[in-house]
Coordinates of C-alpha atoms in Angstrom, one line a residue:
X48 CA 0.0 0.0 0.0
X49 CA 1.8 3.0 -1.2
X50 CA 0.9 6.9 -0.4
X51 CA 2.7 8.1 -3.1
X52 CA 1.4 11.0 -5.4
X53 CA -0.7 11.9 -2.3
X54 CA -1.2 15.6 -1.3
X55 CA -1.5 14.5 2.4
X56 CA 0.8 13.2 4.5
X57 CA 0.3 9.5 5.7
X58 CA -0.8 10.4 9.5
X59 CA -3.7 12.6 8.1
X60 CA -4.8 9.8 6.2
X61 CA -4.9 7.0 9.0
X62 CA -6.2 9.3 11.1
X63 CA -9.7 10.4 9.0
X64 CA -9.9 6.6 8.0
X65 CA -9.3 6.0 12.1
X66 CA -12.5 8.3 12.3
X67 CA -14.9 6.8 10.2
X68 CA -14.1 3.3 11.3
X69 CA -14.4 4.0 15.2
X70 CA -17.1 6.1 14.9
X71 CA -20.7 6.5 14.2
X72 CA -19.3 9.1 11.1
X73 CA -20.1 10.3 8.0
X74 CA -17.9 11.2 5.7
X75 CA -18.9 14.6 5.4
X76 CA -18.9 14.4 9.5
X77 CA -14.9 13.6 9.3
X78 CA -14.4 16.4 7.1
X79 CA -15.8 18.8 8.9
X80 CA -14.0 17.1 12.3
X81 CA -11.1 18.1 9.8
X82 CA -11.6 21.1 8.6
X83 CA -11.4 22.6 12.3
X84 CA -8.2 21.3 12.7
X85 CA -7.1 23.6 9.5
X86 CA -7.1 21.3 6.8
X87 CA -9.0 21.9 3.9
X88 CA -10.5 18.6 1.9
X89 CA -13.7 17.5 0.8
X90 CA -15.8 14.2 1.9
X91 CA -15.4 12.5 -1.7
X92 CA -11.2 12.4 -0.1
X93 CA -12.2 10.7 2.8
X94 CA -14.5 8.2 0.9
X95 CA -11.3 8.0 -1.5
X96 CA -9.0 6.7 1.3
X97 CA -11.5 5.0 3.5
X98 CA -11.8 2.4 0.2
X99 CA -8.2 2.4 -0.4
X100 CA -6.5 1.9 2.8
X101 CA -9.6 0.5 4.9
X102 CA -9.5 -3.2 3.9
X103 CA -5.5 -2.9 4.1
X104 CA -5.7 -1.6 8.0
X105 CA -8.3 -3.9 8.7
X106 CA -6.3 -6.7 7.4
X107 CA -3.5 -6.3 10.0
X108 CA -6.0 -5.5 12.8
X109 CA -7.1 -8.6 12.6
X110 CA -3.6 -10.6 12.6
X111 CA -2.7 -9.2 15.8
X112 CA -6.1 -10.3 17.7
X113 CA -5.7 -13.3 19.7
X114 CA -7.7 -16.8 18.3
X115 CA -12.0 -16.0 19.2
X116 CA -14.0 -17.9 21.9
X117 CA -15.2 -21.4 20.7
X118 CA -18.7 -20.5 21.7
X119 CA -20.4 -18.7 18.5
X120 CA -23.2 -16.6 18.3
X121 CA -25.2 -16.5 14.7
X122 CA -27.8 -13.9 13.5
X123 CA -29.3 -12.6 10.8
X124 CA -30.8 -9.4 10.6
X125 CA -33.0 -7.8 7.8
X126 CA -31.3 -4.7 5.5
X127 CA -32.6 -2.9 2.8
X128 CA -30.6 -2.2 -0.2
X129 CA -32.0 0.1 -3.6
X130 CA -35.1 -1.1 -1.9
X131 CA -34.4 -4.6 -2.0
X132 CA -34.8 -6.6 0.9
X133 CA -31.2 -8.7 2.0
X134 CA -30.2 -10.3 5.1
X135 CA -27.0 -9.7 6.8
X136 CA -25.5 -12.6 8.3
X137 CA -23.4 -11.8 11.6
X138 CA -21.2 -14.4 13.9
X139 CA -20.0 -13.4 17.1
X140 CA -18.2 -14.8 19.9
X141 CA -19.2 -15.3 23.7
X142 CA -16.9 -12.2 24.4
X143 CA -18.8 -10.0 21.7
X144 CA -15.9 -10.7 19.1
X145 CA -17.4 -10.3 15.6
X146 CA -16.3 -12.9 13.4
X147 CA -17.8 -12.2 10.0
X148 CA -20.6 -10.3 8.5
X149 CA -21.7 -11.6 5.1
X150 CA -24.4 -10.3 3.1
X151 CA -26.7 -12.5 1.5
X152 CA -30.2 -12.2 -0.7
X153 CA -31.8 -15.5 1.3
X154 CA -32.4 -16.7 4.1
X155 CA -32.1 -20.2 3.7
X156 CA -29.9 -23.3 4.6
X157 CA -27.8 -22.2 1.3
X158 CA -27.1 -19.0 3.0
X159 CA -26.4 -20.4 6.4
X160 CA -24.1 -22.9 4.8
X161 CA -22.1 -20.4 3.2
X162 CA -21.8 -18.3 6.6
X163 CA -20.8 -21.3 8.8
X164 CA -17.9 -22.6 5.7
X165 CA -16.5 -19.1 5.3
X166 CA -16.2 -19.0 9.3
X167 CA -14.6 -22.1 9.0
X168 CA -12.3 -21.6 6.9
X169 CA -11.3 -18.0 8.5
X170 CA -10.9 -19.3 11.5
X171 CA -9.5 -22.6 11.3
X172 CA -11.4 -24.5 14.0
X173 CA -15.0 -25.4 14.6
X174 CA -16.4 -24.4 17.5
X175 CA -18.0 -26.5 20.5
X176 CA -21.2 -24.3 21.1
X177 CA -23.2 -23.0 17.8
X178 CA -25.7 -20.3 19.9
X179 CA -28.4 -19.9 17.2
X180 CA -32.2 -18.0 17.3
X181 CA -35.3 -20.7 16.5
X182 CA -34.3 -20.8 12.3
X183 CA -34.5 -24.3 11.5
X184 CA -31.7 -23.1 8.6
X185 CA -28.8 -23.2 11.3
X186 CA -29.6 -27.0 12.2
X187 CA -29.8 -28.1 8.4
X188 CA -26.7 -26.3 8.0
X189 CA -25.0 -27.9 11.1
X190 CA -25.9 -31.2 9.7
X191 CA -24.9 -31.0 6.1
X192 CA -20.9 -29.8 7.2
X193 CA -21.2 -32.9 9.7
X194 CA -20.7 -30.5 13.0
X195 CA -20.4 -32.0 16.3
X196 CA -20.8 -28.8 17.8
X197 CA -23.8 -28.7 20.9
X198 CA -26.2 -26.4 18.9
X199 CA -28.5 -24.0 21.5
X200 CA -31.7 -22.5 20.3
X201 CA -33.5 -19.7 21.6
X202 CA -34.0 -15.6 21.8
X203 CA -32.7 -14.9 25.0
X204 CA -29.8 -17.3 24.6
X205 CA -28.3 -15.1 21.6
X206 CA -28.7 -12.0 23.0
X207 CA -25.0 -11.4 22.2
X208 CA -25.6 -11.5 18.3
X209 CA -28.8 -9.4 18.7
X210 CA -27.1 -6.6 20.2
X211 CA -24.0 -6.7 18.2
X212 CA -27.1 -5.2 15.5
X213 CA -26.7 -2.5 17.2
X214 CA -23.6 -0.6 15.7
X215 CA -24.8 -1.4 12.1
X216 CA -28.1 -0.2 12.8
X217 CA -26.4 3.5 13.9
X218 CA -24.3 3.5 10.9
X219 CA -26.8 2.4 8.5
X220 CA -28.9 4.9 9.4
X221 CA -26.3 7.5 9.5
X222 CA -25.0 6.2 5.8
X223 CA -29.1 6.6 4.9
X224 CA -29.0 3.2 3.3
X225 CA -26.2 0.8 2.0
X226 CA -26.1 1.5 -1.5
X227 CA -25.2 -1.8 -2.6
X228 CA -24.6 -5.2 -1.1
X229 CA -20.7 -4.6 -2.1
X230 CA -20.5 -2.1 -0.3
X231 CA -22.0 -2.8 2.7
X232 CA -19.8 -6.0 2.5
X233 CA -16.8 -4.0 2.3
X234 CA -18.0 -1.5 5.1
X235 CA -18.6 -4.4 7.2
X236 CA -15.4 -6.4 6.8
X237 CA -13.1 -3.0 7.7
X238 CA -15.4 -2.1 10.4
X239 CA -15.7 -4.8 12.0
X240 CA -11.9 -5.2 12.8
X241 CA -12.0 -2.0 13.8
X242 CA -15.1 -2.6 16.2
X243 CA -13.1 -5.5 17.8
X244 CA -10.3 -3.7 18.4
X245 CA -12.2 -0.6 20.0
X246 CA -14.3 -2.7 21.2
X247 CA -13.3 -2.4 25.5
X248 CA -16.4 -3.6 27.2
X249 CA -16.1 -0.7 30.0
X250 CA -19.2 -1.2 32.5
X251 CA -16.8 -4.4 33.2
X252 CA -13.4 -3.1 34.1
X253 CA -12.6 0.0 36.0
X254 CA -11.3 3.1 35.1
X255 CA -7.6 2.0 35.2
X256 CA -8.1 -0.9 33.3
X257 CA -10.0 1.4 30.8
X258 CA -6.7 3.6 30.2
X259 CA -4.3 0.6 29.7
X260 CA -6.5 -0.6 27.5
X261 CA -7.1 1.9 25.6
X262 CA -3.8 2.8 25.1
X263 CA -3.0 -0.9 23.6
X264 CA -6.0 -0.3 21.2
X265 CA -4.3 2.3 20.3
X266 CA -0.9 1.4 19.3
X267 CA -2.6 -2.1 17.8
X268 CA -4.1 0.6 15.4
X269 CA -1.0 2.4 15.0
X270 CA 1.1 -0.6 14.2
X271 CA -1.5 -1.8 11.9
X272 CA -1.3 1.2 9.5
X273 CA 1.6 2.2 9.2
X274 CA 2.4 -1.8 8.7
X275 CA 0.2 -1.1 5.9

């Protein structure tokens, strides 16, 4: 990943991509956040090196995470896209580790097949707990790839994948729509890594805690752009 023939230098750049990926942001919201710091470029920039650089950070955030929970947490949740209705298929762990997001027209065993072998496959070990809601899809699924894993079903048992909903709602809202299912896919796969690397769970650790922790997020960030 090369920044050469850019106006700005390299530390602007990670910094408004930083922005849009930890926060509930616009694009037009990071340049503005820029603008009163003095420098003068326009949103279509920011959308520029969100696409370019994005997947590369994200990349490296995710090498530096230590191996998921064995315990996973599946969900699908309803988007529209160009007013088409699409399901966005989410896996979490029992920490709230997001493990993929995958976008999919159905929502059928095909689709839950597809989820469960691309988890798989990213993560290179099949979990012992599959935590699903009551769709019959996840159990058809389990069977066909030969599983052994104990499969739960119910609501309130996968409360963990219904609120990790949560932060895609804000932004979907914010981003008034996914334009496309590729692009949702790719906004999902950057922010996601940034999510889980942000992601501090503070009503559990104290104040102290917060700080150090903070401060590792940090430099993982750090390390992962300019690695990039």
């Amino acid at each position: 990943m090369s920044y050469h023939r850019l106006q700005f230098p390299p530390e602007i750049i990670r910094h408004a991509v930083w922005l849009y990926l930890r926060f509930t942001l616009s694009y037009r919201d990071v340049e503005e956040l820029l603008a009163e710091r003095g420098l003068d470029l326009s949103y279509e920039t920011v959308r520029r090196w969100v696409l370019k650089f994005g997947p590369a950070f994200a990349c490296n955030l995710r090498r530096r995470r230590s191996r998921p929970t064995d315990i996973w947490h599946l969900d699908e949740m309803v988007v529209s896209i160009q007013g088409r209705r699409m399901f966005l298929w989410r896996a979490v762990d029992s920490e709230g580790e997001i493990l993929d997001a995958l976008v999919q027209p159905k929502r059928d065993k095909a689709a839950a097949m597809r989820l469960m072998r691309r988890l798989l496959k990213k993560q290179g070990y099949a979990p012992s707990v599959l935590v699903t809601d009551k769709l019959a899809s996840y159990g058809a699924a389990r069977r066909e790839l030969g599983l052994s894993a104990r499969h739960e079903k119910g609501l309130r048992k996968n409360n963990r994948a219904e609120a990790s909903h949560q932060v895609v709602r804000r932004q979907e809202r914010k981003m008034q729509g996914f334009k496309s299912a590729g692009s949702a896919q790719r906004f999902l796969s950057a922010h996601s890594a940034a999510y889980n690397t942000f992601n501090l769970q503070r009503h559990l650790i104290s104040r102290r805690t917060l700080r150090l922790f903070r401060a590792e997020a940090a430099e993982q960030w750090q390390a992962a752009a300019v690695a990039a």
